[in-house]
């Protein structure tokens, strides 16, 4: 590793700049909150309460995460532009999924499930592409796995949710 690397929460960061490192620490904490909120929303019963509260928290944490990722990417554009693109795409599809729910678009349940799931996949892809090489077990995988594994696991789960969710099933019979 280069001399100008700092370990932040166990992750090597190629900088010693205190301001940059403060943003990285904040970004990591918001990222963890986003992952947890998304998991709680996914695993909760789909109704008002835990699911909607966690989903809203996921969305706003994701917005903050993308904002901090944008700042971090701008500083190291050549190395991180792909993370910026993944973050923006994640926020865009989450916004579409949230809007479909709030405005009750036609087939809103399927749009909501698909978009929120894709948003989570894109967020995790950005994380693994950036950090997979530093994680136990993941470090043994080829770089292409960091790009493909989140989708390989997540897309079948989205398909399962679309088949099993009662409102999505009801839409399929119309």
Coordinates of N, CA and C in Angstrom, one line a residue, residues 21-170:
X21 N -10.8 12.2 5.1 CA -11.0 11.1 6.0 C -12.2 11.3 6.9
X22 N -12.6 12.5 7.3 CA -13.8 12.8 8.0 C -15.0 12.5 7.2
X23 N -15.0 12.8 5.9 CA -16.1 12.5 5.0 C -16.2 11.0 4.8
X24 N -15.0 10.3 4.7 CA -15.0 8.9 4.5 C -15.7 8.2 5.7
X25 N -15.3 8.7 6.9 CA -15.9 8.1 8.1 C -17.4 8.3 8.1
X26 N -17.8 9.5 7.8 CA -19.3 9.8 7.8 C -19.9 8.9 6.7
X27 N -19.3 8.8 5.6 CA -19.9 8.0 4.4 C -20.0 6.5 4.9
X28 N -19.0 6.0 5.6 CA -19.1 4.6 6.0 C -20.3 4.4 7.0
X29 N -20.4 5.3 8.0 CA -21.5 5.2 9.0 C -22.9 5.3 8.3
X30 N -23.0 6.2 7.4 CA -24.3 6.4 6.7 C -24.5 5.1 5.8
X31 N -23.5 4.6 5.2 CA -23.6 3.4 4.4 C -24.1 2.2 5.2
X32 N -23.6 2.0 6.4 CA -24.0 0.9 7.3 C -25.5 1.2 7.7
X33 N -25.8 2.4 8.0 CA -27.3 2.7 8.4 C -28.2 2.4 7.2
X34 N -27.7 2.7 6.0 CA -28.5 2.4 4.8 C -28.7 0.9 4.5
X35 N -27.6 0.1 4.7 CA -27.7 -1.3 4.5 C -28.7 -1.9 5.6
X36 N -28.6 -1.5 6.8 CA -29.4 -2.0 7.9 C -30.9 -1.6 7.6
X37 N -31.1 -0.4 7.3 CA -32.5 0.1 7.0 C -33.1 -0.7 5.9
X38 N -32.3 -0.9 4.8 CA -32.8 -1.6 3.7 C -33.2 -3.0 4.0
X39 N -32.3 -3.7 4.8 CA -32.6 -5.1 5.2 C -33.8 -5.1 6.1
X40 N -34.0 -4.2 7.0 CA -35.2 -4.2 7.9 C -36.4 -4.0 7.0
X41 N -36.4 -3.1 6.0 CA -37.5 -2.9 5.1 C -37.8 -4.2 4.3
X42 N -36.8 -4.8 3.8 CA -37.0 -6.1 3.0 C -37.6 -7.2 3.8
X43 N -37.1 -7.3 5.1 CA -37.5 -8.5 5.9 C -38.8 -8.2 6.7
X44 N -39.3 -7.0 6.7 CA -40.5 -6.7 7.5 C -41.7 -7.0 6.7
X45 N -42.8 -7.2 7.4 CA -44.1 -7.3 6.8 C -44.4 -6.0 6.0
X46 N -45.0 -6.2 4.8 CA -45.2 -5.1 3.9 C -46.5 -4.4 4.3
X47 N -46.4 -3.5 5.2 CA -47.5 -2.6 5.6 C -46.9 -1.4 6.3
X48 N -47.8 -0.5 6.7 CA -47.4 0.6 7.5 C -46.7 0.2 8.8
X49 N -45.8 1.0 9.2 CA -45.0 0.6 10.5 C -43.6 0.4 10.1
X50 N -43.1 -0.7 10.6 CA -41.6 -1.0 10.4 C -41.2 -1.0 8.9
X51 N -42.0 -1.6 8.0 CA -41.5 -1.6 6.6 C -41.5 -0.1 6.1
X52 N -42.5 0.6 6.2 CA -42.5 2.0 5.7 C -41.5 2.9 6.4
X53 N -41.4 2.8 7.7 CA -40.4 3.6 8.4 C -39.0 3.3 7.9
X54 N -38.7 2.0 7.9 CA -37.3 1.5 7.4 C -37.1 1.9 6.0
X55 N -38.1 1.8 5.1 CA -38.0 2.1 3.7 C -37.7 3.6 3.6
X56 N -38.4 4.4 4.3 CA -38.1 5.9 4.3 C -36.7 6.2 4.8
X57 N -36.3 5.6 5.8 CA -34.9 5.7 6.4 C -33.9 5.3 5.3
X58 N -34.2 4.2 4.7 CA -33.3 3.7 3.6 C -33.1 4.7 2.5
X59 N -34.2 5.2 2.1 CA -34.2 6.2 1.0 C -33.4 7.4 1.3
X60 N -33.6 8.0 2.5 CA -32.9 9.2 2.9 C -31.5 9.0 3.2
X61 N -31.2 7.8 3.8 CA -29.8 7.5 4.0 C -29.1 7.3 2.7
X62 N -29.8 6.7 1.7 CA -29.2 6.5 0.4 C -28.9 7.9 -0.3
X63 N -29.8 8.8 -0.1 CA -29.6 10.1 -0.7 C -28.4 10.8 -0.1
X64 N -28.2 10.7 1.2 CA -27.0 11.2 1.9 C -25.8 10.5 1.5
X65 N -25.9 9.1 1.4 CA -24.8 8.3 0.9 C -24.3 8.7 -0.5
X66 N -25.2 8.9 -1.4 CA -24.9 9.3 -2.7 C -24.2 10.7 -2.7
X67 N -24.8 11.6 -1.9 CA -24.2 12.9 -1.8 C -22.7 12.9 -1.3
X68 N -22.5 12.1 -0.3 CA -21.1 12.0 0.2 C -20.2 11.2 -0.8
X69 N -20.8 10.2 -1.5 CA -20.0 9.5 -2.5 C -19.7 10.4 -3.7
X70 N -20.6 11.3 -4.0 CA -20.3 12.3 -5.1 C -19.1 13.2 -4.7
X71 N -19.1 13.7 -3.5 CA -17.9 14.5 -3.0 C -16.7 13.7 -3.0
X72 N -16.7 12.5 -2.6 CA -15.5 11.6 -2.5 C -15.0 11.3 -4.0
X73 N -16.0 11.1 -4.9 CA -15.7 10.7 -6.2 C -15.1 11.9 -7.0
X74 N -15.6 13.1 -6.7 CA -15.0 14.3 -7.4 C -13.6 14.5 -7.1
X75 N -13.2 14.2 -5.8 CA -11.8 14.4 -5.4 C -10.9 13.4 -6.1
X76 N -11.4 12.2 -6.3 CA -10.6 11.2 -6.9 C -11.3 10.6 -8.2
X77 N -11.7 11.5 -9.1 CA -12.6 11.1 -10.2 C -12.0 10.0 -11.0
X78 N -10.8 10.0 -11.4 CA -10.2 8.9 -12.3 C -10.4 7.6 -11.7
X79 N -10.3 7.5 -10.3 CA -10.3 6.2 -9.6 C -11.8 5.8 -9.3
X80 N -12.7 6.8 -9.1 CA -14.0 6.6 -8.5 C -15.2 7.0 -9.3
X81 N -15.0 7.4 -10.6 CA -16.2 7.8 -11.3 C -17.2 6.7 -11.5
X82 N -16.8 5.4 -11.5 CA -17.8 4.3 -11.6 C -18.6 4.2 -10.3
X83 N -18.0 4.6 -9.2 CA -18.8 4.5 -7.9 C -19.9 5.6 -7.9
X84 N -19.5 6.8 -8.5 CA -20.5 7.9 -8.6 C -21.6 7.4 -9.5
X85 N -21.3 6.8 -10.6 CA -22.4 6.3 -11.6 C -23.3 5.3 -10.9
X86 N -22.7 4.3 -10.2 CA -23.5 3.3 -9.5 C -24.4 4.0 -8.4
X87 N -23.8 5.0 -7.7 CA -24.6 5.7 -6.7 C -25.8 6.5 -7.2
X88 N -25.5 7.2 -8.3 CA -26.6 8.0 -9.0 C -27.7 7.0 -9.5
X89 N -27.3 5.9 -10.1 CA -28.3 5.0 -10.6 C -29.1 4.4 -9.5
X90 N -28.4 4.1 -8.4 CA -29.1 3.5 -7.2 C -30.2 4.5 -6.7
X91 N -29.8 5.8 -6.6 CA -30.8 6.8 -6.1 C -31.9 7.0 -7.1
X92 N -31.6 7.0 -8.4 CA -32.6 7.2 -9.4 C -33.7 6.1 -9.3
X93 N -33.2 4.8 -9.3 CA -34.2 3.7 -9.3 C -35.0 3.7 -7.9
X94 N -34.3 4.1 -6.8 CA -35.0 4.2 -5.6 C -36.1 5.3 -5.6
X95 N -35.8 6.4 -6.3 CA -36.7 7.5 -6.4 C -37.9 7.0 -7.3
X96 N -37.7 6.3 -8.3 CA -38.8 5.8 -9.2 C -39.6 4.8 -8.3
X97 N -39.0 3.9 -7.6 CA -39.8 3.0 -6.8 C -40.6 3.7 -5.7
X98 N -40.0 4.7 -5.1 CA -40.7 5.4 -4.0 C -41.9 6.2 -4.6
X99 N -41.6 6.8 -5.8 CA -42.7 7.6 -6.5 C -43.8 6.7 -6.9
X100 N -43.5 5.5 -7.4 CA -44.6 4.6 -7.8 C -45.5 4.2 -6.7
X101 N -44.9 4.0 -5.5 CA -45.6 3.7 -4.3 C -46.5 4.9 -3.9
X102 N -45.9 6.1 -3.8 CA -46.6 7.3 -3.2 C -47.7 7.7 -4.2
X103 N -47.5 7.6 -5.5 CA -48.5 8.1 -6.5 C -49.4 6.9 -7.0
X104 N -49.2 5.7 -6.5 CA -50.0 4.6 -6.9 C -50.1 4.4 -8.4
X105 N -48.9 4.4 -9.0 CA -48.9 4.2 -10.5 C -49.6 2.8 -10.8
X106 N -49.9 2.7 -12.0 CA -50.4 1.4 -12.5 C -49.2 0.4 -12.3
X107 N -49.5 -0.8 -11.7 CA -48.6 -1.8 -11.4 C -47.5 -1.3 -10.4
X108 N -48.0 -0.4 -9.5 CA -47.0 0.2 -8.6 C -46.3 -0.8 -7.7
X109 N -46.9 -1.9 -7.3 CA -46.3 -2.8 -6.4 C -45.1 -3.4 -7.1
X110 N -45.3 -3.9 -8.3 CA -44.2 -4.5 -9.1 C -43.0 -3.5 -9.3
X111 N -43.4 -2.2 -9.6 CA -42.4 -1.2 -9.9 C -41.6 -0.9 -8.6
X112 N -42.4 -0.8 -7.5 CA -41.8 -0.5 -6.2 C -40.8 -1.6 -5.8
X113 N -41.2 -2.9 -5.8 CA -40.4 -4.0 -5.4 C -39.1 -4.0 -6.3
X114 N -39.3 -4.0 -7.6 CA -38.2 -4.1 -8.5 C -37.2 -2.9 -8.3
X115 N -37.7 -1.7 -8.3 CA -36.8 -0.6 -8.2 C -36.1 -0.5 -6.8
X116 N -36.8 -0.8 -5.8 CA -36.1 -0.7 -4.5 C -35.1 -1.9 -4.4
X117 N -35.4 -3.0 -4.9 CA -34.4 -4.1 -4.9 C -33.2 -3.8 -5.8
X118 N -33.4 -3.2 -7.0 CA -32.3 -2.9 -7.8 C -31.5 -1.8 -7.2
X119 N -32.1 -0.9 -6.5 CA -31.4 0.2 -5.8 C -30.4 -0.4 -4.8
X120 N -30.9 -1.4 -4.0 CA -30.1 -2.1 -3.0 C -28.9 -2.8 -3.7
X121 N -29.2 -3.5 -4.8 CA -28.2 -4.2 -5.5 C -27.1 -3.3 -6.0
X122 N -27.5 -2.1 -6.6 CA -26.5 -1.2 -7.1 C -25.7 -0.6 -5.9
X123 N -26.3 -0.3 -4.8 CA -25.6 0.2 -3.7 C -24.5 -0.8 -3.2
X124 N -24.9 -2.1 -3.1 CA -24.0 -3.1 -2.6 C -22.9 -3.4 -3.7
X125 N -23.3 -3.3 -4.9 CA -22.3 -3.4 -6.0 C -21.2 -2.4 -5.8
X126 N -21.6 -1.1 -5.6 CA -20.6 -0.1 -5.4 C -19.7 -0.4 -4.2
X127 N -20.3 -0.9 -3.1 CA -19.5 -1.2 -2.0 C -18.5 -2.3 -2.3
X128 N -19.0 -3.4 -2.9 CA -18.1 -4.5 -3.1 C -17.0 -4.2 -4.2
X129 N -17.4 -3.4 -5.2 CA -16.4 -3.1 -6.2 C -15.3 -2.2 -5.6
X130 N -15.6 -1.4 -4.6 CA -14.6 -0.5 -4.0 C -13.9 -1.3 -2.9
X131 N -14.6 -2.1 -2.1 CA -14.0 -2.7 -0.9 C -13.8 -4.2 -0.9
X132 N -14.3 -4.9 -1.9 CA -14.2 -6.4 -1.9 C -12.8 -6.9 -1.8
X133 N -11.9 -6.3 -2.4 CA -10.5 -6.7 -2.3 C -9.9 -6.7 -0.9
X134 N -10.6 -6.0 0.0 CA -10.1 -5.8 1.4 C -10.9 -6.7 2.4
X135 N -11.9 -7.4 1.9 CA -12.8 -8.2 2.8 C -12.4 -9.7 2.8
X136 N -12.5 -10.3 4.0 CA -12.2 -11.7 4.1 C -13.1 -12.5 3.1
X137 N -12.6 -13.5 2.5 CA -13.3 -14.4 1.5 C -13.5 -13.7 0.2
X138 N -14.0 -12.4 0.2 CA -14.2 -11.7 -1.0 C -12.9 -11.4 -1.7
X139 N -11.8 -11.2 -0.9 CA -10.5 -10.9 -1.5 C -10.0 -12.0 -2.3
X140 N -10.5 -13.2 -2.2 CA -10.1 -14.4 -3.0 C -10.8 -14.4 -4.3
X141 N -11.8 -13.6 -4.5 CA -12.6 -13.7 -5.7 C -12.0 -12.7 -6.8
X142 N -12.3 -13.0 -8.1 CA -11.8 -12.1 -9.1 C -12.6 -10.8 -9.1
X143 N -12.1 -9.8 -9.6 CA -12.7 -8.4 -9.6 C -14.1 -8.5 -10.2
X144 N -14.3 -9.3 -11.3 CA -15.6 -9.4 -12.0 C -16.7 -9.8 -11.0
X145 N -16.4 -10.6 -10.0 CA -17.3 -11.1 -9.0 C -17.9 -10.0 -8.2
X146 N -17.1 -9.0 -7.9 CA -17.6 -7.8 -7.2 C -18.7 -7.1 -7.9
X147 N -18.6 -7.1 -9.3 CA -19.6 -6.5 -10.1 C -20.9 -7.4 -10.3
X148 N -20.7 -8.7 -10.3 CA -21.8 -9.5 -10.7 C -22.5 -10.2 -9.6
X149 N -21.9 -10.5 -8.5 CA -22.5 -11.3 -7.4 C -23.7 -10.6 -6.7
X150 N -23.6 -9.3 -6.5 CA -24.8 -8.7 -5.9 C -26.1 -8.9 -6.7
X151 N -25.9 -8.7 -8.1 CA -27.1 -8.9 -9.0 C -27.5 -10.4 -9.1
X152 N -26.5 -11.3 -9.1 CA -26.7 -12.7 -9.2 C -27.5 -13.2 -8.0
X153 N -27.3 -12.6 -6.9 CA -28.1 -13.0 -5.7 C -29.4 -12.2 -5.6
X154 N -29.3 -10.9 -5.9 CA -30.5 -10.0 -5.7 C -31.6 -10.2 -6.7
X155 N -31.3 -10.4 -7.9 CA -32.3 -10.5 -9.0 C -33.2 -11.7 -8.7
X156 N -32.7 -12.9 -8.4 CA -33.7 -13.9 -8.1 C -34.5 -13.6 -6.8
X157 N -34.0 -12.9 -5.9 CA -34.8 -12.5 -4.7 C -35.9 -11.5 -5.1
X158 N -35.6 -10.6 -6.0 CA -36.6 -9.7 -6.5 C -37.7 -10.5 -7.2
X159 N -37.3 -11.4 -8.1 CA -38.2 -12.2 -8.8 C -39.1 -13.0 -7.9
X160 N -38.5 -13.6 -6.8 CA -39.3 -14.3 -5.8 C -40.3 -13.4 -5.2
X161 N -39.9 -12.2 -4.8 CA -40.8 -11.3 -4.2 C -42.0 -10.9 -5.1
X162 N -41.7 -10.7 -6.4 CA -42.7 -10.4 -7.4 C -43.7 -11.5 -7.5
X163 N -43.3 -12.7 -7.4 CA -44.2 -13.9 -7.5 C -45.0 -14.1 -6.2
X164 N -44.4 -13.8 -5.1 CA -45.0 -14.2 -3.8 C -45.8 -13.1 -3.2
X165 N -45.5 -11.8 -3.5 CA -46.3 -10.7 -2.8 C -47.7 -10.7 -3.3
X166 N -48.6 -10.7 -2.3 CA -50.1 -10.8 -2.6 C -50.6 -9.8 -3.6
X167 N -50.2 -8.5 -3.4 CA -50.6 -7.4 -4.3 C -50.0 -7.6 -5.7
X168 N -48.8 -8.0 -5.8 CA -48.2 -8.2 -7.1 C -48.9 -9.4 -7.8
X169 N -49.2 -10.4 -7.1 CA -49.9 -11.6 -7.6 C -51.3 -11.1 -8.1
X170 N -52.0 -10.3 -7.4 CA -53.3 -9.8 -7.8 C -53.2 -9.0 -9.1

